[in-house]
Short mmCIF file of C-alpha atoms in Angstrom, two decimals:
data_model
loop_
_atom_site.label_atom_id
_atom_site.label_comp_id
_atom_site.label_asym_id
_atom_site.label_seq_id
_atom_site.Cartn_x
_atom_site.Cartn_y
_atom_site.Cartn_z
CA SER A 1 77.92 48.40 122.08
CA ILE A 2 79.65 46.57 119.40
CA ASP A 3 82.59 44.34 119.89
CA ILE A 4 85.04 44.54 116.18
CA HIS A 5 88.31 41.93 116.91
CA LEU A 6 90.69 42.13 114.07
CA HIS A 7 93.12 39.67 113.65
CA ASN A 8 95.64 39.31 110.84
CA THR A 9 99.18 37.49 110.29
CA ASN A 10 101.36 36.63 107.48
CA GLN A 11 104.93 36.05 107.11
CA SER A 12 106.35 39.55 107.92
CA ILE A 13 103.31 41.25 110.07
CA GLN A 14 100.77 40.41 112.78
CA ILE A 15 98.06 42.50 113.43
CA ASP A 16 95.99 42.19 116.36
CA ARG A 17 93.38 44.97 117.08
CA GLN A 18 90.05 45.07 119.39
CA ARG A 19 87.67 48.10 119.53
CA PHE A 20 84.58 48.63 120.99
CA LEU A 21 82.03 51.10 118.87
CA GLY A 22 78.76 52.82 120.74
CA VAL A 23 75.90 52.19 119.15
CA ARG A 24 72.37 54.34 119.79
CA PRO A 25 69.35 54.55 118.03
CA ALA A 26 68.73 57.17 115.24
CA TYR A 27 66.54 59.22 117.57
CA PRO A 28 67.48 62.20 120.36
CA ALA A 29 67.38 61.26 123.63
CA ILE A 30 63.76 61.93 125.78
CA ASN A 31 63.57 62.94 129.05
CA GLN A 32 60.69 62.40 131.26
CA VAL A 33 60.23 64.06 134.60
CA GLU A 34 56.89 63.05 136.76
CA ARG A 35 56.83 64.76 139.98
CA LYS A 36 53.94 63.58 142.64
CA ILE A 37 53.24 64.69 146.01
CA VAL A 38 52.43 61.41 148.53
CA LEU A 39 50.00 62.87 151.34
CA PRO A 40 50.40 61.38 154.81
CA GLY A 41 48.93 57.56 154.56
CA LYS A 42 48.38 57.74 150.85
CA SER A 43 50.02 55.75 148.22
CA VAL A 44 50.95 56.56 144.67
CA THR A 45 51.59 54.74 141.42
CA LEU A 46 53.94 55.64 138.82
CA LYS A 47 53.55 54.41 135.17
CA PRO A 48 55.93 56.13 132.91
CA ALA A 49 54.91 56.16 129.25
CA LEU A 50 57.05 53.28 127.74
CA GLU A 51 55.15 52.90 124.84
CA LYS A 52 57.19 55.31 123.04
CA LEU A 53 60.63 54.30 124.14
CA LEU A 54 63.22 51.67 123.69
CA LEU A 55 63.32 49.87 126.61
CA ALA A 56 66.95 48.55 126.03
CA SER A 57 68.18 51.87 126.01
CA THR A 58 66.47 53.59 128.86
CA ASN A 59 67.63 54.64 132.35
CA SER A 60 64.99 55.39 135.10
CA GLN A 61 66.00 57.16 138.53
CA LEU A 62 63.49 57.82 141.82
CA SER A 63 64.43 60.74 144.00
CA ILE A 64 61.95 60.97 147.23
CA SER A 65 62.52 64.23 149.46
CA SER A 66 60.60 65.98 151.66
CA GLN A 67 61.65 69.25 149.90
CA PRO A 68 62.85 70.43 146.34
CA PRO A 69 66.44 71.62 146.16
CA ILE A 70 66.57 75.55 146.35
CA ASN A 71 70.24 76.99 146.97
CA ILE A 72 69.63 79.31 149.89
CA LYS A 73 73.32 79.61 150.79
CA GLN A 74 73.72 81.37 146.95
CA HIS A 75 70.81 83.39 146.79
CA LEU A 76 72.02 84.99 150.12
CA LYS A 77 75.44 85.80 148.85
CA SER A 78 74.38 87.26 145.64
CA LEU A 79 72.08 89.24 147.82
CA LEU A 80 74.19 90.37 150.15
CA HIS A 81 76.96 90.98 147.97
CA TYR A 82 74.76 93.26 145.21
CA PRO A 83 76.28 96.49 144.61
CA TYR A 84 74.04 98.67 143.89
CA GLY A 85 70.95 100.30 145.73
CA CYS A 86 67.51 101.46 144.30
CA LEU A 87 64.15 100.82 146.04
CA GLU A 88 63.61 97.41 144.79
CA GLN A 89 67.45 96.26 144.97
CA THR A 90 67.69 98.00 148.81
CA ILE A 91 64.72 95.85 149.92
CA SER A 92 65.67 92.60 148.27
CA SER A 93 69.28 93.03 149.46
CA THR A 94 68.10 93.61 153.30
CA ALA A 95 65.15 91.78 153.49
CA PRO A 96 67.21 87.94 154.08
CA TRP A 97 68.13 89.68 157.16
CA LEU A 98 64.69 89.62 158.42
CA PHE A 99 64.77 85.31 158.29
CA ILE A 100 68.42 84.95 159.32
CA ASN A 101 68.78 83.82 163.24
CA SER A 102 71.56 82.10 165.36
CA ASP A 103 69.29 78.75 164.80
CA ASN A 104 69.73 78.65 160.80
CA LEU A 105 72.70 80.20 160.07
CA LYS A 106 74.70 77.15 160.91
CA ALA A 107 71.98 74.61 160.37
CA LEU A 108 72.02 75.79 156.56
CA GLY A 109 75.49 76.52 156.15
CA LEU A 110 74.87 80.03 155.91
CA ASP A 111 77.96 80.69 158.34
CA THR A 112 80.52 80.10 155.86
CA ILE A 113 79.11 83.07 153.70
CA LYS A 114 81.64 86.18 154.30
CA LEU A 115 80.73 89.67 153.88
CA ASN A 116 83.41 92.18 153.29
CA HIS A 117 85.90 89.40 153.78
CA LYS A 118 84.56 88.64 157.20
CA PRO A 119 82.11 85.88 158.45
CA LEU A 120 78.47 86.80 159.01
CA ASP A 121 78.05 88.46 162.25
CA ILE A 122 74.28 87.84 163.22
CA ASN A 123 75.06 89.93 166.18
CA ARG A 124 75.00 92.68 163.55
CA ARG A 125 71.80 91.37 162.04
CA MET A 126 69.74 94.52 163.54
CA GLU A 127 72.20 97.27 162.37
CA TYR A 128 71.85 95.86 158.80
CA ILE A 129 68.33 95.96 158.88
CA GLU A 130 68.31 99.46 160.30
CA GLN A 131 70.36 100.60 157.50
CA GLY A 132 68.02 99.41 155.09
CA ILE A 133 65.20 101.21 156.96
CA ASN A 134 67.05 104.08 157.06
CA ARG A 135 68.08 104.11 153.12
CA LEU A 136 64.14 103.36 152.80
CA ALA A 137 63.33 106.52 154.57
CA SER A 138 65.47 108.91 152.41
CA MET A 139 63.45 107.48 149.39
CA GLN A 140 59.79 108.42 150.89
CA ARG A 141 57.93 110.90 149.21
CA SER A 142 55.67 113.62 150.81
CA ASN A 143 52.79 111.69 149.77
CA GLY A 144 53.88 108.56 151.56
CA SER A 145 54.84 106.49 148.46
CA PHE A 146 58.31 105.86 147.65
CA GLY A 147 60.77 107.09 144.71
CA LEU A 148 63.03 104.55 142.59
CA TRP A 149 66.21 106.32 144.30
CA SER A 150 65.33 108.96 146.06
CA ASN A 151 62.05 111.01 147.27
CA LYS A 152 62.38 113.28 144.28
CA ASP A 153 61.83 110.27 141.75
CA GLN A 154 58.49 109.23 140.42
CA GLU A 155 56.35 107.23 142.47
CA ALA A 156 57.05 103.78 141.87
CA HIS A 157 53.52 102.07 142.82
CA TRP A 158 54.22 98.39 142.86
CA LEU A 159 57.68 98.74 144.88
CA SER A 160 55.70 101.40 147.30
CA ALA A 161 53.85 97.77 148.46
CA TYR A 162 56.79 95.83 148.30
CA ALA A 163 58.37 98.61 150.65
CA ALA A 164 55.58 98.64 153.21
CA ASP A 165 55.46 94.47 152.71
CA PHE A 166 59.09 94.52 153.84
CA LEU A 167 58.53 97.14 156.61
CA LEU A 168 55.63 95.42 158.56
CA THR A 169 58.06 92.26 158.37
CA ALA A 170 60.96 93.96 160.08
CA GLN A 171 58.39 95.48 162.70
CA GLU A 172 57.26 91.80 163.37
CA LYS A 173 60.77 90.87 163.67
CA GLY A 174 61.72 93.42 166.25
CA ALA A 175 63.42 96.03 164.19
CA SER A 176 62.97 99.78 165.17
CA VAL A 177 60.76 101.01 162.31
CA PRO A 178 59.66 104.75 162.50
CA GLU A 179 55.85 105.33 163.43
CA GLU A 180 55.47 107.91 160.74
CA LEU A 181 57.46 106.31 158.04
CA LEU A 182 54.94 103.07 158.46
CA ASN A 183 51.50 105.06 158.81
CA LYS A 184 52.33 107.23 155.41
CA ILE A 185 53.07 104.30 153.34
CA LEU A 186 50.24 102.39 154.76
CA THR A 187 47.75 105.47 154.28
CA ARG A 188 48.89 105.91 150.53
CA LEU A 189 48.46 102.13 149.96
CA THR A 190 44.59 102.71 151.28
CA LYS A 191 44.58 105.28 148.43
CA TYR A 192 45.74 103.14 145.98
CA LEU A 193 43.12 100.39 146.91
CA ASN A 194 40.21 103.44 146.85
CA ASN A 195 41.17 105.10 143.80
CA ARG A 196 39.23 103.79 140.82
CA GLY A 197 41.36 105.05 138.02
CA ASN A 198 45.14 105.23 137.38
CA MET A 199 47.82 106.90 139.10
CA TYR A 200 50.22 107.61 136.12
CA GLY A 201 52.58 104.35 136.66
CA GLU A 202 50.74 102.30 134.18
CA ARG A 203 52.31 104.14 131.14
CA TYR A 204 55.50 102.35 131.58
CA SER A 205 53.65 98.87 130.90
CA GLN A 206 53.29 96.85 128.22
CA ALA A 207 49.92 95.84 130.00
CA PRO A 208 48.56 98.91 131.84
CA GLY A 209 45.93 97.34 133.23
CA HIS A 210 47.46 94.43 134.72
CA TYR A 211 49.81 96.84 136.53
CA SER A 212 47.22 98.81 137.79
CA PHE A 213 45.80 95.83 139.38
CA ALA A 214 48.60 94.27 140.34
CA TYR A 215 50.10 96.98 142.44
CA LYS A 216 46.43 97.61 144.01
CA ALA A 217 46.14 93.80 144.60
CA TYR A 218 49.25 93.65 146.64
CA ALA A 219 48.40 97.14 148.57
CA GLY A 220 45.50 94.93 149.38
CA TYR A 221 47.13 92.34 150.83
CA VAL A 222 49.69 94.50 152.90
CA LEU A 223 46.83 96.31 154.11
CA SER A 224 44.94 92.87 155.21
CA ARG A 225 48.10 92.08 157.22
CA VAL A 226 47.20 94.61 159.60
CA ASN A 227 43.31 94.46 159.02
CA ARG A 228 43.06 97.70 157.09
CA ALA A 229 42.31 96.78 153.88
CA PRO A 230 38.41 97.88 153.46
CA LEU A 231 36.67 94.88 151.99
CA GLY A 232 34.51 96.81 149.87
CA SER A 233 37.27 97.92 147.91
CA LEU A 234 38.81 94.54 147.77
CA ARG A 235 35.61 93.02 146.28
CA THR A 236 35.26 96.03 143.33
CA LEU A 237 38.68 95.69 142.53
CA TYR A 238 38.65 91.52 142.26
CA ASP A 239 34.67 91.77 140.82
CA HIS A 240 35.73 94.28 137.94
CA HIS A 241 39.23 94.07 137.37
CA LYS A 242 40.62 90.47 137.77
CA GLN A 243 40.30 90.33 134.02
CA ASP A 244 43.11 92.70 133.74
CA SER A 245 45.93 90.31 135.31
CA LYS A 246 48.27 89.14 133.36
CA ALA A 247 49.92 86.88 136.09
CA ALA A 248 49.07 84.84 139.09
CA LEU A 249 50.83 86.72 141.67
CA PRO A 250 48.30 89.49 141.84
CA LEU A 251 45.56 86.72 142.12
CA ALA A 252 47.23 85.35 144.82
CA HIS A 253 47.58 88.61 146.43
CA ILE A 254 43.71 89.73 146.11
CA GLY A 255 42.79 86.12 147.09
CA LEU A 256 44.63 86.29 150.55
CA ALA A 257 43.38 89.66 151.20
CA LEU A 258 39.82 88.77 150.57
CA TYR A 259 40.34 85.44 152.90
CA LYS A 260 42.08 87.35 155.67
CA GLN A 261 39.50 90.20 155.42
CA GLY A 262 36.47 87.77 156.04
CA ASP A 263 35.26 87.20 152.22
CA LYS A 264 36.62 83.35 152.09
CA ASP A 265 34.60 82.47 149.07
CA ARG A 266 35.77 85.43 146.78
CA GLY A 267 39.21 84.61 148.63
CA LEU A 268 39.59 81.05 147.95
CA GLN A 269 37.84 81.71 144.34
CA ALA A 270 40.79 84.31 143.70
CA ILE A 271 43.35 81.80 144.77
CA ASN A 272 41.97 78.97 142.50
CA GLU A 273 42.17 81.16 139.57
CA SER A 274 45.93 81.95 140.66
CA LEU A 275 47.01 78.46 140.33
CA ILE A 276 45.85 78.03 136.53
CA LYS A 277 47.08 81.79 135.49
CA THR A 278 50.29 81.63 133.11
CA ARG A 279 52.73 84.54 132.49
CA ASP A 280 53.95 85.67 129.35
CA ASN A 281 57.68 86.42 130.33
CA LEU A 282 58.16 88.31 126.81
CA LEU A 283 55.58 90.91 128.34
CA TYR A 284 56.91 94.05 130.26
CA LEU A 285 54.50 94.41 132.95
CA SER A 286 56.19 96.59 135.61
CA ASP A 287 55.93 94.59 138.55
CA TYR A 288 59.42 93.38 138.71
CA GLY A 289 58.34 89.41 138.01
CA SER A 290 58.72 86.73 135.83
CA ARG A 291 57.01 83.23 136.34
CA LEU A 292 59.82 82.39 138.56
CA ARG A 293 59.46 85.07 141.31
CA ASP A 294 55.62 84.91 141.09
CA LEU A 295 55.57 80.85 141.85
CA SER A 296 58.22 81.37 144.60
CA MET A 297 56.18 84.27 146.15
CA MET A 298 53.05 82.25 145.83
CA SER A 299 54.67 79.57 147.41
CA TYR A 300 56.33 81.21 150.52
CA LEU A 301 52.83 83.20 151.11
CA PHE A 302 50.88 80.03 151.16
CA LYS A 303 53.34 78.60 153.28
CA GLN A 304 52.72 81.82 155.34
CA HIS A 305 48.83 82.08 155.04
CA PRO A 306 47.84 78.34 154.87
CA VAL A 307 44.22 77.94 152.84
CA PRO A 308 41.93 74.87 152.02
CA VAL A 309 43.25 74.83 148.17
CA ASP A 310 45.04 71.75 147.49
CA GLY A 311 46.53 73.16 144.78
CA THR A 312 49.03 75.47 146.80
CA LYS A 313 51.12 72.31 147.66
CA ALA A 314 52.13 71.49 144.07
CA LEU A 315 53.57 75.11 143.29
CA ILE A 316 56.75 74.00 144.63
CA TYR A 317 57.08 71.50 141.85
CA GLN A 318 56.45 74.03 138.93
CA LEU A 319 59.05 76.42 140.67
CA ALA A 320 61.79 73.42 140.34
CA ASP A 321 60.60 73.08 136.97
CA GLU A 322 61.41 76.63 136.26
CA LEU A 323 64.60 76.68 138.36
CA ASN A 324 65.82 73.89 136.09
CA ASN A 325 65.35 76.62 132.98
CA ARG A 326 67.02 79.36 134.18
CA GLN A 327 70.83 80.76 134.26
CA TYR A 328 70.50 84.24 135.55
CA LEU A 329 68.13 85.58 138.68
CA SER A 330 67.29 88.85 139.37
CA THR A 331 67.29 90.38 142.78
CA GLN A 332 63.72 89.99 143.27
CA GLU A 333 63.70 86.37 142.03
CA ARG A 334 66.75 85.70 144.64
CA ASN A 335 65.05 87.40 147.58
CA ALA A 336 61.68 85.16 146.65
CA LEU A 337 63.53 81.64 146.35
CA PHE A 338 65.38 82.53 149.81
CA ARG A 339 62.09 83.28 151.37
CA THR A 340 60.85 80.09 150.26
CA GLY A 341 64.03 78.07 151.02
CA ILE A 342 64.00 79.12 154.49
CA ALA A 343 59.93 78.79 155.10
CA LEU A 344 60.74 75.25 153.59
CA SER A 345 63.64 74.60 155.61
CA ASN A 346 61.53 75.14 159.21
CA HIS A 347 60.01 71.55 158.45
CA HIS A 348 63.59 70.11 157.31
CA ASN A 349 64.26 68.52 160.53
CA GLU A 350 60.73 66.92 160.81
CA ALA A 351 60.92 63.00 160.92
CA TRP A 352 59.38 61.50 157.77
CA GLN A 353 59.13 57.92 156.48
CA GLY A 354 57.97 56.58 153.18
#
């Protein structure tokens, strides 16, 4: 800053003024962010690019944390208060109950959220899950798939895999899932994976090949959770159609399915390809996704299913960058972020030092 001091006197008037005038370079501010992962027992050296900066005007800040900030509380609050109930919204607003328990409710500050003007009642958890399952049951079509709003609607392929994924997790968490409801959708997903042609849902996508690959890859992953994904079909889908994928998540799905079903080489190859795949958010791909959703779900999936690929650990930092550029979040994105936040919080209280 510049200190301006004006002092003037004569016979009739005296002036004494002091002002500070801020001075800055005639260039826009530059914000540089560098994120690094410090592995146990290792060190890193930070070397900021200072040659293009005016050092007298720089400010630097170092933050060290065991995990990036994800606002779990806000995502849960938004999901539980979402007013609509299509297939995707029903699943996304019910799924958080699968991950809430008496331990993390208070530890994560979720006990201050109110539902219907009352604090969250963890004792009603199974009741809310079963309400969601009953709502899903009313949307199941005769062939096992699901319609967007009812069982009279057209088949929603990607969301049918999403529904099956939810039902399997609900069953793992102890919820009562009707056997017929689950078996019918798993049988339908097997037909997705074995089908060599399109199934009519692709006409709504700007990239029909991507949509076909995406829901079949998701079906393969869901089936692999119960060891029911036919390995030959997974290999055929990957070998002949991976080039159709316009986003990272389908490659992660097919990679995990292959890995879990025994083809570890192809699985790891697909996972490595998913880590360098970028998505154009301006393309409508019909898979309810975005770069943010894909990065968050991949972060969650690789936490649930660890694989020997170093690049999976850096996804969380890409996710943090993507979050910084977003003001509106869909239910699909919030559910993915909530899952990721819960998965990361499981390690929140572990002691660490640096």
